[in-house]
Amino acid sequence: MVLDLTASSADLTRAICDIPSVSGDEKTLADAIEEAITPLAHLEVFRHGNTIVARTDLGRPQRVAIAGHIDTVPINANLPTRDIQVDGEPFIWGRGTVDMKAGTAVQLKLAAELTDPAIDITWMWYDNEEIEASKNGLGLLAADRPDLFRADFAILGEPSNGEVEGGCNGTLRAIVRTSGVRAHSARAWIGENAIHRAAPILTRLAEYRAREVMVEGLLYRESLSAVRIAGGVAGNVIPDACEVEVNYRFAPSKTAAEAEAHIRAVLAGFDVEITDAAEGARPGLDAEIAQRFVAAVGAEPRPKYGWTDVARFSALGIPAVNYGPGDPHLAHHDEERVPLAQIDAVERGLRAWLGSH
């Protein structure tokens, strides 16, 4: 598959979406990106697995890292892409259009065309964002080539409705366990039902009121939810074990340790095992380079409620924001679709900012 980087961002969106790249199967798309980018004389190109990095080296006083993942969640009869109208507005429909190949398409086009930007740029297109963190291409690249992450500011092309979403919430997962005693269900009083003992856990979660936390001028909303429950032995056995999986989305002003302490306080009295935690990212919009970016794209900054890879840049001390076309509510949706107007707007915004220094 040959990618034509002289095509419009919309056409590039169609082209890269029509190359299936479910997490773990990104090689074909990574090959196509590398083949299209490598001949461009103004870019140094590096490949790390199925992650492609291309950067300018013009000696500019500042550098921005602009990243986008190339994988998608599994396809569900929503490829190839097609053009549709919604309320008279043109959209591209199909897997990956929102999350986040439209943003990646804009980046590829600008990477090819901005041969003499006023700020040095490091473009990063990486794999395995949608699955476990241990396989994330951006994380693996940071571990092996930290030098490629030198930057004063970072932009992740995650869908943000063409607005600027600063930072992101952190996320924590925990398993809360109850135990009991097995017995025949005809003689339930002989046993102790572990599923019934989970009722207070669900009550606490149902009655939990999410906090709203102001961080650097942006109001982040937290959430604490049961996302899975497991228990039971057979249809005639009182269960002796039950597990409730809990997900806590916490404001970027909290550390993972503080989030864990909060979970343990809310669920005091129960056996709680923390299984996964990733700190959020402060918005960093007080940085002068970030303020110039926001002014150039003409967007009103908003908080990012979901966790994204901006946190990886934030952990390195690099202010980072999310900025890309597409409605985040349609990410992973079977009716995933992106408006052409947002693709064009994000391209114009990035082009204006990268040429305004």
Coordinates of C-alpha atoms in Angstrom, one line a residue:
M1 CA 0.0 0.0 0.0
V2 CA 1.4 3.4 -1.1
L3 CA 0.4 6.5 0.8
D4 CA 0.2 9.7 -1.2
L5 CA 1.2 12.5 1.2
T6 CA 0.2 15.1 -1.4
A7 CA -3.5 14.1 -1.0
S8 CA -5.8 16.0 1.3
S9 CA -6.0 15.1 5.0
A10 CA -9.5 13.7 4.4
D11 CA -8.2 11.4 1.6
L12 CA -5.3 10.3 3.8
T13 CA -7.8 9.5 6.6
R14 CA -9.7 7.2 4.2
A15 CA -6.4 5.6 3.0
I16 CA -4.9 4.8 6.4
C17 CA -8.3 3.7 7.9
D18 CA -8.7 1.3 5.1
I19 CA -5.4 -0.4 6.1
P20 CA -6.5 -2.5 9.0
S21 CA -4.2 -2.0 12.0
V22 CA -5.9 -3.5 15.1
S23 CA -3.5 -3.5 18.0
G24 CA -0.7 -6.0 17.4
D25 CA -1.2 -5.9 13.6
E26 CA 0.2 -2.5 12.7
K27 CA 3.1 -3.6 10.6
T28 CA 1.4 -3.0 7.2
L29 CA 0.5 0.5 8.1
A30 CA 3.8 1.2 9.8
D31 CA 5.6 0.0 6.6
A32 CA 3.4 2.3 4.5
I33 CA 4.2 5.3 6.7
E34 CA 7.9 4.6 6.7
E35 CA 7.9 4.2 3.0
A36 CA 6.1 7.5 2.5
I37 CA 8.1 9.5 5.0
T38 CA 11.7 8.2 4.4
P39 CA 12.3 10.0 1.0
L40 CA 11.5 13.4 2.5
A41 CA 14.9 15.2 2.7
H42 CA 13.9 17.5 5.5
L43 CA 13.2 14.7 8.0
E44 CA 15.4 12.3 9.9
V45 CA 13.5 9.0 10.1
F46 CA 13.9 6.3 12.8
R47 CA 12.0 3.1 13.2
H48 CA 11.5 1.2 16.5
G49 CA 9.4 -1.9 16.0
N50 CA 6.2 -0.5 14.5
T51 CA 6.8 3.0 15.7
I52 CA 8.0 5.6 13.2
V53 CA 9.7 8.8 14.3
A54 CA 10.5 11.6 11.9
R55 CA 12.1 14.9 13.0
T56 CA 13.5 18.2 11.7
D57 CA 16.9 19.4 12.8
L58 CA 16.9 23.0 11.9
G59 CA 18.5 24.4 15.0
R60 CA 15.4 26.2 16.1
P61 CA 15.4 27.4 19.8
Q62 CA 12.4 25.2 20.6
R63 CA 11.0 21.8 19.7
V64 CA 7.5 20.3 19.8
A65 CA 6.7 16.6 19.8
I66 CA 3.5 15.7 17.9
A67 CA 2.4 12.1 18.3
G68 CA -0.4 9.8 17.1
H69 CA -1.1 6.2 17.5
I70 CA -1.7 4.0 14.4
D71 CA -3.6 1.1 16.0
T72 CA -7.3 0.7 16.5
V73 CA -9.7 -1.4 18.6
P74 CA -11.1 -4.5 16.7
I75 CA -13.1 -4.0 13.5
N76 CA -16.8 -4.8 13.7
A77 CA -18.1 -4.6 10.2
N78 CA -17.1 -0.9 10.0
L79 CA -14.5 -1.0 7.3
P80 CA -13.9 0.0 4.5
T81 CA -14.6 3.6 5.2
R82 CA -17.5 5.4 3.5
D83 CA -18.7 9.0 3.1
I84 CA -21.9 9.8 4.9
Q85 CA -24.1 12.8 5.7
V86 CA -25.3 13.6 9.2
D87 CA -27.8 16.5 9.5
G88 CA -26.4 17.7 6.1
E89 CA -22.8 17.6 7.3
P90 CA -20.2 15.4 5.6
F91 CA -18.5 12.7 7.6
I92 CA -16.1 9.9 7.0
W93 CA -17.5 6.7 8.7
G94 CA -15.4 3.7 9.8
R95 CA -13.2 2.2 12.4
G96 CA -10.3 4.5 13.4
T97 CA -11.7 7.6 11.8
V98 CA -12.1 9.2 15.3
D99 CA -9.6 7.2 17.4
M100 CA -7.3 8.4 15.9
K101 CA -6.4 8.1 12.3
A102 CA -7.9 11.4 11.2
G103 CA -5.5 13.1 13.6
T104 CA -2.6 10.9 12.3
A105 CA -3.5 11.8 8.7
V106 CA -3.3 15.5 9.5
Q107 CA 0.1 14.9 11.1
L108 CA 1.4 12.9 8.1
K109 CA 0.3 15.6 5.6
L110 CA 1.9 18.4 7.7
A111 CA 5.1 16.4 8.2
A112 CA 5.5 16.2 4.5
E113 CA 4.6 19.8 3.7
L114 CA 6.3 21.7 6.5
T115 CA 9.8 21.6 5.2
D116 CA 11.0 24.8 7.0
P117 CA 8.9 25.2 10.1
A118 CA 9.6 28.0 12.5
I119 CA 10.0 25.4 15.3
D120 CA 11.7 22.1 15.2
I121 CA 9.2 19.2 15.2
T122 CA 9.5 15.5 16.2
W123 CA 6.7 13.5 14.7
M124 CA 5.9 10.2 16.4
W125 CA 3.5 7.5 15.0
Y126 CA 3.3 4.6 17.4
D127 CA 1.7 1.2 17.9
N128 CA -0.3 -0.7 20.6
E129 CA -1.9 2.2 22.3
E130 CA -5.2 0.5 22.7
I131 CA -3.9 -2.5 24.8
E132 CA -1.8 -3.1 27.9
A133 CA 0.7 -0.4 28.7
S134 CA 3.6 -2.9 28.6
K135 CA 3.2 -3.1 24.8
N136 CA 2.7 0.7 24.1
G137 CA 5.0 1.8 21.4
L138 CA 5.5 5.2 22.8
G139 CA 6.4 3.8 26.2
L140 CA 8.9 1.3 24.6
L141 CA 10.4 4.1 22.6
A142 CA 10.9 6.3 25.6
A143 CA 12.6 3.4 27.4
D144 CA 15.1 2.7 24.6
R145 CA 15.5 6.2 23.0
P146 CA 14.8 8.9 25.6
D147 CA 16.8 11.3 23.5
L148 CA 14.0 11.4 20.9
F149 CA 11.7 12.8 23.5
R150 CA 13.6 16.1 24.0
A151 CA 10.9 18.7 23.5
D152 CA 9.5 21.9 25.1
F153 CA 5.9 21.0 24.4
A154 CA 3.9 18.0 23.1
I155 CA 0.7 17.5 21.3
L156 CA -1.2 14.2 21.1
G157 CA -3.7 13.9 18.3
E158 CA -6.4 12.1 20.3
P159 CA -9.9 13.1 19.4
S160 CA -10.9 16.3 21.1
N161 CA -13.6 17.7 18.8
G162 CA -11.0 20.0 17.4
E163 CA -10.6 21.7 20.8
V164 CA -7.6 21.7 23.1
E165 CA -7.9 19.3 26.0
G166 CA -5.2 19.9 28.6
G167 CA -3.6 17.1 30.5
C168 CA -5.7 14.1 31.5
N169 CA -7.1 12.3 34.5
G170 CA -5.2 9.4 36.1
T171 CA -6.7 5.9 36.2
L172 CA -6.5 3.2 38.9
R173 CA -8.0 -0.3 38.9
A174 CA -8.6 -2.4 41.9
I175 CA -10.1 -5.8 42.8
V176 CA -12.3 -5.8 45.9
R177 CA -12.8 -9.3 47.3
T178 CA -15.3 -11.0 49.6
S179 CA -15.2 -14.5 50.9
G180 CA -17.8 -16.9 52.3
V181 CA -18.5 -20.6 52.8
R182 CA -19.8 -23.0 50.2
A183 CA -23.0 -24.9 50.8
H184 CA -25.8 -26.5 48.9
S185 CA -28.2 -23.8 47.8
A186 CA -31.2 -25.8 49.2
R187 CA -29.6 -25.4 52.6
A188 CA -28.3 -21.8 52.1
W189 CA -28.2 -21.2 55.9
I190 CA -25.4 -23.7 56.2
G191 CA -23.1 -21.5 54.1
E192 CA -22.0 -17.9 53.8
N193 CA -22.8 -16.2 50.5
A194 CA -19.8 -14.2 49.2
I195 CA -21.9 -12.5 46.5
H196 CA -24.3 -11.2 49.1
R197 CA -21.4 -9.9 51.1
A198 CA -20.5 -7.7 48.1
A199 CA -23.7 -5.7 48.4
P200 CA -22.1 -3.0 50.7
I201 CA -19.3 -2.5 48.1
L202 CA -21.9 -1.8 45.4
T203 CA -23.9 0.4 47.7
R204 CA -20.8 2.5 48.5
L205 CA -20.0 2.8 44.8
A206 CA -23.6 3.7 43.9
E207 CA -23.7 6.4 46.5
Y208 CA -20.3 7.8 45.7
R209 CA -20.4 11.4 44.5
A210 CA -17.7 12.3 42.0
R211 CA -15.5 15.1 42.9
E212 CA -14.7 18.1 40.6
V213 CA -11.2 19.4 41.0
M214 CA -9.8 22.6 39.6
V215 CA -6.2 22.1 38.2
E216 CA -4.5 25.1 36.6
G217 CA -7.7 26.7 35.6
L218 CA -9.4 23.5 34.2
L219 CA -12.2 21.7 36.1
Y220 CA -11.6 17.9 36.1
R221 CA -14.4 15.5 37.0
E222 CA -13.5 12.3 38.8
S223 CA -15.4 9.0 38.7
L224 CA -15.4 5.8 40.7
S225 CA -17.2 2.8 39.2
A226 CA -17.7 -0.9 39.4
V227 CA -16.7 -2.2 36.0
R228 CA -16.9 -6.0 36.5
I229 CA -18.2 -8.5 39.0
A230 CA -17.4 -12.2 39.2
G231 CA -18.5 -14.9 41.5
G232 CA -20.3 -18.2 41.6
V233 CA -19.6 -21.9 41.5
A234 CA -22.7 -23.6 40.1
G235 CA -26.4 -23.2 39.9
N236 CA -26.9 -25.1 43.2
V237 CA -23.9 -23.9 45.3
I238 CA -23.7 -21.0 47.7
P239 CA -20.5 -19.1 46.4
D240 CA -17.5 -18.7 48.7
A241 CA -15.8 -16.0 46.7
C242 CA -16.7 -12.8 44.8
E243 CA -14.7 -10.1 43.1
V244 CA -15.7 -6.6 42.2
E245 CA -13.4 -4.7 39.8
V246 CA -13.3 -1.0 40.4
N247 CA -12.0 1.8 38.2
Y248 CA -11.1 5.2 39.7
R249 CA -10.5 8.2 37.4
F250 CA -8.7 10.8 39.4
A251 CA -7.7 14.4 38.8
P252 CA -4.1 15.1 37.7
S253 CA -3.5 17.0 40.9
K254 CA -3.4 13.6 42.7
T255 CA -0.6 11.1 42.7
A256 CA -1.2 7.4 42.2
A257 CA -0.4 6.9 45.9
E258 CA -3.0 9.4 46.9
A259 CA -5.5 7.8 44.6
E260 CA -4.8 4.4 46.2
A261 CA -5.3 5.8 49.7
H262 CA -8.6 7.3 48.6
I263 CA -9.8 4.0 47.2
R264 CA -8.8 2.2 50.4
A265 CA -10.6 4.8 52.5
V266 CA -13.9 4.5 50.4
L267 CA -13.7 0.7 50.6
A268 CA -12.4 0.4 54.2
G269 CA -13.1 -3.0 55.7
F270 CA -12.8 -4.9 52.4
D271 CA -9.9 -6.8 50.9
V272 CA -8.6 -4.4 48.2
E273 CA -5.8 -5.2 45.7
I274 CA -4.5 -2.5 43.4
T275 CA -4.0 -4.1 39.9
D276 CA -3.0 -1.1 37.8
A277 CA -2.4 2.6 38.2
A278 CA -1.3 5.4 35.8
E279 CA -0.9 9.0 37.0
G280 CA -2.6 11.7 35.0
A281 CA -1.0 14.8 33.4
R282 CA -1.3 18.3 34.6
P283 CA -2.4 20.6 31.7
G284 CA 0.8 22.6 31.6
L285 CA -1.1 25.5 29.9
D286 CA 0.8 28.0 32.0
A287 CA 3.9 27.4 29.8
E288 CA 4.5 30.2 27.4
I289 CA 4.8 27.9 24.4
A290 CA 1.5 26.3 25.3
Q291 CA -0.2 29.7 25.5
R292 CA 1.0 30.6 22.1
F293 CA -0.3 27.3 20.7
V294 CA -3.8 27.9 22.2
A295 CA -3.9 31.4 20.9
A296 CA -2.8 30.3 17.4
V297 CA -5.5 27.5 17.0
G298 CA -8.2 29.7 18.6
A299 CA -9.5 27.0 20.9
E300 CA -10.9 27.2 24.4
P301 CA -8.9 24.8 26.6
R302 CA -10.9 22.0 28.3
P303 CA -10.0 19.1 30.6
K304 CA -9.4 15.6 29.3
Y305 CA -11.3 13.1 31.5
G306 CA -9.9 10.0 29.9
W307 CA -6.2 8.8 30.3
T308 CA -4.1 9.4 27.3
D309 CA -0.4 9.3 26.5
V310 CA 0.0 13.0 27.3
A311 CA 0.8 11.5 30.7
R312 CA 4.0 10.0 29.3
F313 CA 5.2 13.4 28.2
S314 CA 4.1 15.0 31.4
A315 CA 6.1 12.5 33.4
L316 CA 9.2 13.7 31.5
G317 CA 8.4 17.3 32.4
I318 CA 7.0 18.2 29.0
P319 CA 3.7 20.1 29.0
A320 CA 1.3 18.2 26.8
V321 CA -2.2 18.6 25.4
N322 CA -4.7 16.6 23.3
Y323 CA -5.7 18.2 20.0
G324 CA -7.4 16.3 17.2
P325 CA -10.5 15.9 15.1
G326 CA -13.4 13.6 16.2
D327 CA -15.9 13.3 19.0
P328 CA -14.3 11.3 21.9
H329 CA -17.8 9.9 22.6
L330 CA -17.6 8.0 19.2
A331 CA -14.2 6.5 19.9
H332 CA -14.5 2.7 19.7
H333 CA -18.2 3.1 18.7
D334 CA -19.6 0.9 15.9
E335 CA -20.8 4.2 14.3
E336 CA -17.4 5.8 14.6
R337 CA -17.3 8.8 12.2
V338 CA -15.4 12.1 11.9
P339 CA -16.6 15.4 10.4
L340 CA -14.6 16.6 7.4
A341 CA -14.8 20.1 8.8
Q342 CA -12.9 19.1 12.0
I343 CA -10.2 17.5 10.0
D344 CA -9.7 20.7 8.0
A345 CA -9.9 22.9 11.1
V346 CA -7.2 20.9 13.0
E347 CA -5.0 21.0 10.0
R348 CA -5.4 24.8 9.7
G349 CA -4.8 25.2 13.4
L350 CA -1.6 23.2 13.5
R351 CA -0.3 24.8 10.3
A352 CA -0.9 28.3 11.6
W353 CA 0.9 27.6 14.8
L354 CA 3.8 25.7 13.4
G355 CA 4.4 28.6 11.0
S356 CA 3.9 31.4 13.5
H357 CA 7.1 31.4 15.5

